[in-house]
CSV table of N, CA and C in Angstrom, one decimal:
chain,number,residue,atom,x,y,z
C,9,MET,N,36.6,32.4,-90.4
C,9,MET,CA,37.3,32.4,-89.6
C,9,MET,C,36.7,33.6,-88.4
C,10,THR,N,37.0,33.3,-87.3
C,10,THR,CA,36.4,34.6,-86.6
C,10,THR,C,37.8,35.1,-85.3
C,11,GLY,N,37.7,36.1,-84.4
C,11,GLY,CA,38.9,36.8,-84.0
C,11,GLY,C,38.7,35.8,-82.5
C,12,PRO,N,39.0,36.2,-81.6
C,12,PRO,CA,39.5,35.7,-80.0
C,12,PRO,C,37.9,35.8,-79.6
C,13,ARG,N,37.3,34.9,-78.9
C,13,ARG,CA,36.0,35.2,-78.3
C,13,ARG,C,35.9,36.4,-77.4
C,14,GLN,N,35.1,37.2,-77.1
C,14,GLN,CA,35.2,38.2,-76.5
C,14,GLN,C,34.5,37.8,-75.1
C,15,PRO,N,34.7,38.6,-73.6
C,15,PRO,CA,34.3,37.8,-72.8
C,15,PRO,C,32.8,38.4,-72.6
C,16,ASP,N,32.2,37.4,-72.1
C,16,ASP,CA,30.6,37.9,-71.9
C,16,ASP,C,30.5,39.0,-71.2
C,17,ASP,N,29.8,39.9,-71.5
C,17,ASP,CA,29.5,41.3,-70.5
C,17,ASP,C,28.3,40.8,-69.4
C,18,SER,N,27.7,39.7,-69.6
C,18,SER,CA,26.9,39.6,-68.4
C,18,SER,C,27.8,39.2,-67.2
C,19,SER,N,28.8,38.6,-67.0
C,19,SER,CA,29.9,37.8,-65.6
C,19,SER,C,30.8,39.1,-65.3
C,20,THR,N,30.8,39.2,-64.0
C,20,THR,CA,31.8,39.8,-63.6
C,20,THR,C,33.3,39.2,-63.7
C,21,THR,N,33.5,38.1,-63.0
C,21,THR,CA,34.2,37.4,-63.4
C,21,THR,C,33.5,35.9,-63.6
C,22,ALA,N,34.7,34.8,-63.7
C,22,ALA,CA,34.1,33.4,-63.6
C,22,ALA,C,33.4,33.3,-62.9
C,23,GLY,N,31.7,32.9,-63.7
C,23,GLY,CA,30.8,31.9,-62.8
C,23,GLY,C,30.2,32.9,-62.0
C,24,GLN,N,30.2,34.3,-62.1
C,24,GLN,CA,29.2,35.0,-61.2
C,24,GLN,C,29.1,35.6,-61.9
C,25,SER,N,27.5,36.6,-62.0
C,25,SER,CA,27.1,37.2,-62.7
C,25,SER,C,26.9,38.6,-62.1
C,26,ARG,N,26.6,39.8,-63.1
C,26,ARG,CA,26.2,40.9,-62.2
C,26,ARG,C,25.1,41.1,-61.9
C,27,PRO,N,24.8,42.0,-60.2
C,27,PRO,CA,23.5,42.1,-59.7
C,27,PRO,C,22.7,42.9,-60.7
C,28,GLU,N,21.4,42.4,-60.6
C,28,GLU,CA,20.3,42.9,-61.1
C,28,GLU,C,20.5,44.5,-60.5
C,29,ALA,N,20.1,45.1,-61.5
C,29,ALA,CA,20.1,46.9,-60.9
C,29,ALA,C,19.0,47.1,-59.9
C,30,GLY,N,19.6,48.2,-58.6
C,30,GLY,CA,19.1,48.0,-57.8
C,30,GLY,C,19.3,47.3,-56.4
C,31,TYR,N,20.5,46.1,-56.7
C,31,TYR,CA,20.2,45.3,-55.7
C,31,TYR,C,21.7,45.3,-55.7
C,32,GLU,N,22.6,45.8,-56.2
C,32,GLU,CA,24.0,46.1,-56.2
C,32,GLU,C,24.4,46.4,-55.0
C,33,HIS,N,23.5,47.2,-54.3
C,33,HIS,CA,24.5,48.0,-53.2
C,33,HIS,C,24.1,46.6,-51.7
C,34,ILE,N,23.5,45.7,-51.9
C,34,ILE,CA,23.0,44.8,-50.7
C,34,ILE,C,24.0,44.0,-50.5
C,35,ASP,N,24.5,44.0,-48.9
C,35,ASP,CA,26.0,43.2,-49.0
C,35,ASP,C,25.2,41.9,-48.1
C,36,ASP,N,26.2,41.1,-47.6
C,36,ASP,CA,26.0,39.9,-47.2
C,36,ASP,C,25.1,40.3,-45.5
C,37,ASP,N,24.9,41.4,-44.9
C,37,ASP,CA,25.1,41.5,-43.6
C,37,ASP,C,23.0,41.6,-43.6
C,38,VAL,N,22.8,42.5,-45.0
C,38,VAL,CA,21.5,42.8,-45.5
C,38,VAL,C,20.9,41.3,-45.5
C,39,CYS,N,21.5,40.7,-46.5
C,39,CYS,CA,21.1,39.5,-47.1
C,39,CYS,C,20.7,38.7,-45.8
C,40,ARG,N,21.6,38.2,-44.9
C,40,ARG,CA,21.2,37.7,-43.3
C,40,ARG,C,20.1,38.5,-42.8
C,41,SER,N,19.7,39.6,-42.6
C,41,SER,CA,18.8,40.1,-42.4
C,41,SER,C,17.6,40.0,-42.8
C,42,PHE,N,17.5,39.9,-44.3
C,42,PHE,CA,16.7,39.7,-44.9
C,42,PHE,C,16.0,38.2,-45.2
C,43,GLN,N,16.8,37.4,-45.1
C,43,GLN,CA,16.6,35.8,-44.9
C,43,GLN,C,15.8,35.9,-43.3
C,44,ARG,N,15.9,36.5,-42.1
C,44,ARG,CA,15.6,36.2,-41.2
C,44,ARG,C,14.1,36.5,-41.0
C,45,SER,N,13.9,38.1,-41.6
C,45,SER,CA,12.7,38.4,-41.9
C,45,SER,C,11.7,37.8,-42.8
C,46,VAL,N,12.1,36.9,-43.8
C,46,VAL,CA,11.4,36.4,-44.5
C,46,VAL,C,10.9,35.0,-44.2
C,47,GLU,N,11.7,34.2,-43.2
C,47,GLU,CA,11.5,33.4,-42.6
C,47,GLU,C,10.7,33.6,-41.7
C,48,VAL,N,10.8,34.6,-40.8
C,48,VAL,CA,9.4,34.9,-39.8
C,48,VAL,C,8.1,35.1,-40.4
C,49,VAL,N,8.1,35.8,-41.7
C,49,VAL,CA,6.6,35.9,-42.3
C,49,VAL,C,6.2,34.4,-42.9
C,50,GLY,N,7.5,33.6,-43.8
C,50,GLY,CA,7.4,32.8,-44.2
C,50,GLY,C,7.0,31.5,-43.6
C,51,LYS,N,6.9,31.4,-42.3
C,51,LYS,CA,6.9,30.4,-41.5
C,51,LYS,C,5.2,30.1,-41.7
C,52,LYS,N,4.9,28.7,-41.5
C,52,LYS,CA,3.4,28.2,-42.0
C,52,LYS,C,2.4,29.1,-41.2
C,53,TRP,N,1.7,29.9,-41.7
C,53,TRP,CA,0.3,30.2,-40.9
C,53,TRP,C,0.9,31.7,-40.5
C,54,SER,N,2.2,32.3,-40.4
C,54,SER,CA,2.5,33.6,-39.9
C,54,SER,C,1.6,34.7,-40.6
C,55,ALA,N,1.7,34.4,-42.1
C,55,ALA,CA,1.4,35.8,-42.8
C,55,ALA,C,0.0,35.5,-42.3
C,56,ALA,N,-0.8,34.4,-42.8
C,56,ALA,CA,-2.4,34.6,-42.5
C,56,ALA,C,-2.4,35.5,-41.2
C,57,VAL,N,-1.8,34.7,-40.2
C,57,VAL,CA,-2.1,35.6,-38.8
C,57,VAL,C,-1.7,37.4,-38.8
C,58,LEU,N,-1.0,37.6,-39.9
C,58,LEU,CA,-0.8,39.1,-39.8
C,58,LEU,C,-1.7,39.4,-41.0
C,59,LEU,N,-2.2,38.9,-41.8
C,59,LEU,CA,-2.7,39.3,-42.5
C,59,LEU,C,-4.7,39.5,-41.9
C,60,ALA,N,-4.9,38.6,-41.1
C,60,ALA,CA,-6.1,38.6,-40.3
C,60,ALA,C,-5.6,39.7,-39.4
C,61,ALA,N,-4.8,40.2,-38.7
C,61,ALA,CA,-4.8,41.1,-38.0
C,61,ALA,C,-5.0,42.5,-38.6
C,62,MET,N,-4.3,42.6,-39.7
C,62,MET,CA,-4.6,43.8,-40.7
C,62,MET,C,-6.1,43.6,-41.2
C,63,ARG,N,-6.9,42.8,-41.3
C,63,ARG,CA,-8.2,42.8,-41.4
C,63,ARG,C,-9.1,43.1,-40.7
C,64,GLY,N,-8.8,43.3,-39.0
C,64,GLY,CA,-9.6,43.5,-37.7
C,64,GLY,C,-9.6,42.7,-37.0
C,65,ALA,N,-8.8,41.8,-37.3
C,65,ALA,CA,-9.5,40.3,-36.1
C,65,ALA,C,-8.5,41.0,-34.9
C,66,ARG,N,-9.1,41.0,-33.7
C,66,ARG,CA,-8.7,41.1,-32.5
C,66,ARG,C,-8.4,40.1,-31.1
C,67,ARG,N,-9.7,39.3,-31.3
C,67,ARG,CA,-9.7,38.3,-30.3
C,67,ARG,C,-9.3,36.9,-31.1
C,68,PHE,N,-9.0,35.9,-30.2
C,68,PHE,CA,-8.5,34.9,-30.6
C,68,PHE,C,-9.8,34.0,-31.3
C,69,VAL,N,-10.9,34.2,-31.4
C,69,VAL,CA,-12.1,33.6,-32.0
C,69,VAL,C,-12.2,34.3,-33.2
C,70,ASP,N,-11.5,35.6,-33.5
C,70,ASP,CA,-11.5,36.5,-34.6
C,70,ASP,C,-10.6,35.7,-35.7
C,71,TYR,N,-9.5,35.6,-34.9
C,71,TYR,CA,-8.6,34.6,-36.0
C,71,TYR,C,-8.5,33.4,-36.1
C,72,ARG,N,-9.4,32.6,-35.4
C,72,ARG,CA,-9.8,31.3,-36.3
C,72,ARG,C,-10.9,31.3,-37.1
C,73,ALA,N,-11.8,32.5,-37.0
C,73,ALA,CA,-12.8,32.5,-37.6
C,73,ALA,C,-12.0,32.8,-39.4
C,74,ARG,N,-11.2,34.0,-39.1
C,74,ARG,CA,-10.3,34.5,-40.4
C,74,ARG,C,-9.6,33.7,-41.0
C,75,ILE,N,-9.1,32.6,-40.4
C,75,ILE,CA,-7.8,32.0,-40.7
C,75,ILE,C,-8.3,30.2,-40.8
C,76,PRO,N,-9.6,29.7,-41.8
C,76,PRO,CA,-9.9,28.4,-41.7
C,76,PRO,C,-8.7,27.6,-42.1
C,77,GLY,N,-8.5,26.6,-41.6
C,77,GLY,CA,-7.8,25.1,-41.4
C,77,GLY,C,-6.5,25.5,-40.3
C,78,ILE,N,-6.3,26.6,-39.5
C,78,ILE,CA,-5.2,26.5,-38.5
C,78,ILE,C,-5.9,25.9,-37.1
C,79,SER,N,-5.1,25.1,-36.8
C,79,SER,CA,-5.6,24.7,-35.2
C,79,SER,C,-5.1,25.9,-33.9
C,80,ASN,N,-6.3,25.2,-32.9
C,80,ASN,CA,-6.1,26.4,-31.7
C,80,ASN,C,-4.7,26.4,-31.5
C,81,HIS,N,-4.1,24.9,-31.1
C,81,HIS,CA,-2.5,25.2,-31.2
C,81,HIS,C,-1.4,25.6,-31.6
C,82,LEU,N,-1.7,25.9,-33.2
C,82,LEU,CA,-0.8,26.5,-33.8
C,82,LEU,C,-0.8,27.9,-34.0
C,83,LEU,N,-2.3,28.4,-34.0
C,83,LEU,CA,-2.9,29.6,-33.6
C,83,LEU,C,-2.1,30.2,-32.8
C,84,SER,N,-2.0,30.0,-31.4
C,84,SER,CA,-1.4,29.9,-30.3
C,84,SER,C,-0.1,30.5,-30.1
C,85,GLN,N,0.9,29.2,-30.8
C,85,GLN,CA,1.8,29.5,-31.4
C,85,GLN,C,2.4,30.3,-32.0
C,86,ARG,N,1.7,30.8,-33.2
C,86,ARG,CA,2.1,31.7,-33.9
C,86,ARG,C,1.5,33.5,-33.8
C,87,LEU,N,0.7,33.6,-32.7
C,87,LEU,CA,0.6,34.7,-32.1
C,87,LEU,C,1.6,35.1,-31.1
C,88,ARG,N,2.2,33.7,-30.4
C,88,ARG,CA,3.7,34.0,-29.3
C,88,ARG,C,4.5,34.5,-30.0
C,89,GLU,N,5.0,33.5,-30.9
C,89,GLU,CA,5.9,33.9,-31.9
C,89,GLU,C,6.2,35.4,-32.5
C,90,LEU,N,4.8,36.2,-33.1
C,90,LEU,CA,4.9,37.3,-33.9
C,90,LEU,C,5.0,38.0,-32.5
C,91,GLU,N,4.4,38.0,-32.0
C,91,GLU,CA,4.7,39.1,-30.1
C,91,GLU,C,6.1,39.0,-30.4
C,92,GLY,N,6.8,38.2,-30.1
C,92,GLY,CA,8.0,37.9,-30.3
C,92,GLY,C,8.8,38.6,-30.8
C,93,HIS,N,8.5,38.8,-31.7
C,93,HIS,CA,9.1,39.4,-33.0
C,93,HIS,C,8.7,40.9,-33.3
C,94,ARG,N,7.6,40.9,-32.1
C,94,ARG,CA,7.2,42.7,-32.4
C,94,ARG,C,6.3,42.8,-33.4
C,95,LEU,N,5.8,42.0,-33.9
C,95,LEU,CA,4.6,42.2,-34.8
C,95,LEU,C,3.3,42.3,-34.7
C,96,ILE,N,3.2,41.4,-33.4
C,96,ILE,CA,1.8,41.5,-32.7
C,96,ILE,C,1.9,41.9,-31.3
C,97,GLU,N,0.6,43.1,-31.1
C,97,GLU,CA,1.1,43.1,-29.5
C,97,GLU,C,-0.3,42.7,-28.9
C,98,ARG,N,-0.5,41.8,-27.8
C,98,ARG,CA,-0.8,41.0,-26.9
C,98,ARG,C,-1.5,42.2,-25.7
C,99,LEU,N,-2.6,42.1,-25.7
C,99,LEU,CA,-3.2,43.0,-24.5
C,99,LEU,C,-4.4,42.3,-23.9
C,100,VAL,N,-3.9,42.7,-22.2
C,100,VAL,CA,-4.8,41.9,-21.2
C,100,VAL,C,-5.7,42.9,-21.0
C,101,VAL,N,-7.1,42.4,-21.2
C,101,VAL,CA,-7.9,43.7,-20.4
C,101,VAL,C,-9.0,43.1,-19.5
C,102,PRO,N,-8.4,43.7,-18.4
C,102,PRO,CA,-8.8,43.2,-17.0
C,102,PRO,C,-10.1,43.5,-16.5
C,103,THR,N,-10.8,42.4,-17.2
C,103,THR,CA,-12.1,42.5,-16.9
C,103,THR,C,-12.7,41.0,-16.1
C,104,THR,N,-13.7,40.1,-15.8
C,104,THR,CA,-14.2,39.2,-15.5
C,104,THR,C,-15.1,38.8,-16.2
C,105,PRO,N,-14.9,37.5,-17.1
C,105,PRO,CA,-13.5,36.9,-17.2
C,105,PRO,C,-12.5,38.0,-18.1
C,106,VAL,N,-11.1,37.8,-17.8
C,106,VAL,CA,-10.3,38.4,-18.3
C,106,VAL,C,-10.4,38.2,-19.8
C,107,GLN,N,-10.0,39.3,-20.8
C,107,GLN,CA,-10.4,39.1,-21.9
C,107,GLN,C,-8.7,39.9,-22.6
C,108,ILE,N,-8.6,38.9,-23.5
C,108,ILE,CA,-7.1,39.3,-24.2
C,108,ILE,C,-7.2,39.2,-25.8
C,109,THR,N,-6.8,40.4,-26.0
C,109,THR,CA,-6.8,40.8,-27.4
C,109,THR,C,-5.3,41.2,-28.2
C,110,TYR,N,-4.9,40.7,-29.7
C,110,TYR,CA,-4.1,41.1,-30.2
C,110,TYR,C,-4.4,42.0,-31.5
C,111,ARG,N,-3.0,42.9,-31.8
C,111,ARG,CA,-3.1,43.8,-32.8
C,111,ARG,C,-1.7,43.8,-33.2
C,112,PRO,N,-1.9,44.4,-34.5
C,112,PRO,CA,-0.8,44.4,-35.1
C,112,PRO,C,0.4,45.5,-34.4
C,113,THR,N,1.6,45.4,-34.3
C,113,THR,CA,2.3,47.0,-34.0
C,113,THR,C,2.6,47.6,-35.1
C,114,GLU,N,3.1,48.6,-35.4
C,114,GLU,CA,3.4,49.7,-36.2
C,114,GLU,C,4.5,48.7,-36.9
C,115,GLN,N,5.3,48.3,-36.4
C,115,GLN,CA,6.1,47.5,-37.3
C,115,GLN,C,5.5,46.3,-37.9
C,116,GLY,N,4.7,45.8,-37.3
C,116,GLY,CA,3.6,44.6,-37.8
C,116,GLY,C,3.0,44.9,-38.9
C,117,ALA,N,2.5,46.4,-38.8
C,117,ALA,CA,1.8,46.8,-39.9
C,117,ALA,C,2.7,47.5,-41.1
C,118,SER,N,3.7,48.2,-40.7
C,118,SER,CA,4.5,48.2,-41.4
C,118,SER,C,5.3,47.0,-42.6
C,119,LEU,N,5.0,46.2,-41.9
C,119,LEU,CA,5.9,45.1,-42.5
C,119,LEU,C,4.5,44.4,-43.7
C,120,MET,N,3.3,44.5,-43.1
C,120,MET,CA,2.2,44.3,-44.2
C,120,MET,C,1.8,44.9,-45.0
C,121,ARG,N,2.1,46.3,-45.1
C,121,ARG,CA,2.3,47.4,-46.0
C,121,ARG,C,3.3,47.0,-47.5
C,122,VAL,N,4.4,46.6,-46.8
C,122,VAL,CA,5.4,46.0,-47.8
C,122,VAL,C,4.6,44.9,-48.6
C,123,LEU,N,4.3,44.3,-47.7
C,123,LEU,CA,4.0,42.8,-48.5
C,123,LEU,C,2.7,42.9,-49.3
C,124,HIS,N,1.8,44.2,-49.0
C,124,HIS,CA,0.5,43.9,-49.6
C,124,HIS,C,0.7,44.3,-51.7
C,125,PRO,N,1.7,44.5,-51.9
C,125,PRO,CA,1.9,44.0,-53.5
C,125,PRO,C,1.7,42.6,-53.8
C,126,LEU,N,2.4,41.7,-53.0
C,126,LEU,CA,2.8,40.2,-53.1
C,126,LEU,C,0.8,39.6,-53.0
C,127,ILE,N,0.2,40.2,-51.7
C,127,ILE,CA,-1.4,39.7,-52.0
C,127,ILE,C,-2.1,39.9,-53.2
C,128,GLU,N,-1.6,41.1,-53.7
C,128,GLU,CA,-2.2,41.5,-54.9
C,128,GLU,C,-1.5,40.4,-56.3
C,129,TRP,N,-0.6,40.4,-56.1
C,129,TRP,CA,-0.1,39.5,-57.3
C,129,TRP,C,0.0,38.0,-56.8
C,130,SER,N,-0.9,37.8,-55.9
C,130,SER,CA,-0.8,36.4,-55.3
C,130,SER,C,-2.8,36.1,-56.1
C,131,ALA,N,-3.1,37.1,-55.8
C,131,ALA,CA,-4.6,36.7,-56.5
C,131,ALA,C,-4.5,37.0,-57.9
C,132,LYS,N,-3.4,37.7,-58.3
C,132,LYS,CA,-3.5,37.5,-60.1
C,132,LYS,C,-2.9,36.6,-60.6
C,133,ASN,N,-2.5,36.0,-59.6
C,133,ASN,CA,-1.6,34.5,-59.8
C,133,ASN,C,-1.8,33.5,-59.3
C,134,GLU,N,-3.4,33.2,-58.7
C,134,GLU,CA,-3.6,32.2,-58.0
C,134,GLU,C,-3.5,30.6,-58.8
C,135,ASP,N,-3.6,30.8,-60.1
C,135,ASP,CA,-3.6,29.8,-61.2
C,135,ASP,C,-2.0,29.2,-60.8
C,136,MET,N,-1.0,29.4,-59.9
C,136,MET,CA,-0.1,28.9,-59.8
C,136,MET,C,-0.1,27.5,-59.2
C,137,ASP,N,-1.0,27.6,-58.0
C,137,ASP,CA,-1.4,26.4,-57.1
C,137,ASP,C,-2.2,24.9,-58.0
C,138,THR,N,-2.2,25.3,-59.2
C,138,THR,CA,-3.1,24.4,-60.0
C,138,THR,C,-1.6,23.6,-61.1
C-alpha cells in the first residue's frame, strides 16, 4: 500500500504546466506582438522575398529570378506589404525610364539575422517535406 499521491512537479495548477526555462517572463502582450511578427514573415512568399533581398536582389526581375514559382502579382503584393511593415525599402531612381529598386531596411535585415538559424536548421532538416 502506498501513501497519498504527491502533486506532480511539472504543473503549477491543474491543467497548466510550468513554462520552459527562459520563457517565463513572456507576458500576453509579448505573445500577441510575437504572433503578429510571425504572421508577417510566415505569410506565403514573404520570407522568400526577404531572403532574396538579403542575398542581393534589388530590382523586380532580380527577385523573380531568385524566387522560382512566385507570380508577378504576388511578388508585387509582398513587396508592398513588406514595405508597409518597414522591412523593405522602395527607392525610385529618377531616370528615363524610372527605375525602382528595393532593399532590406535595417529592421528587415535585423529580422533576417534572427531568422538565420532557422535557415540553417531547415537546410539540415529538409527531409521534413517528404
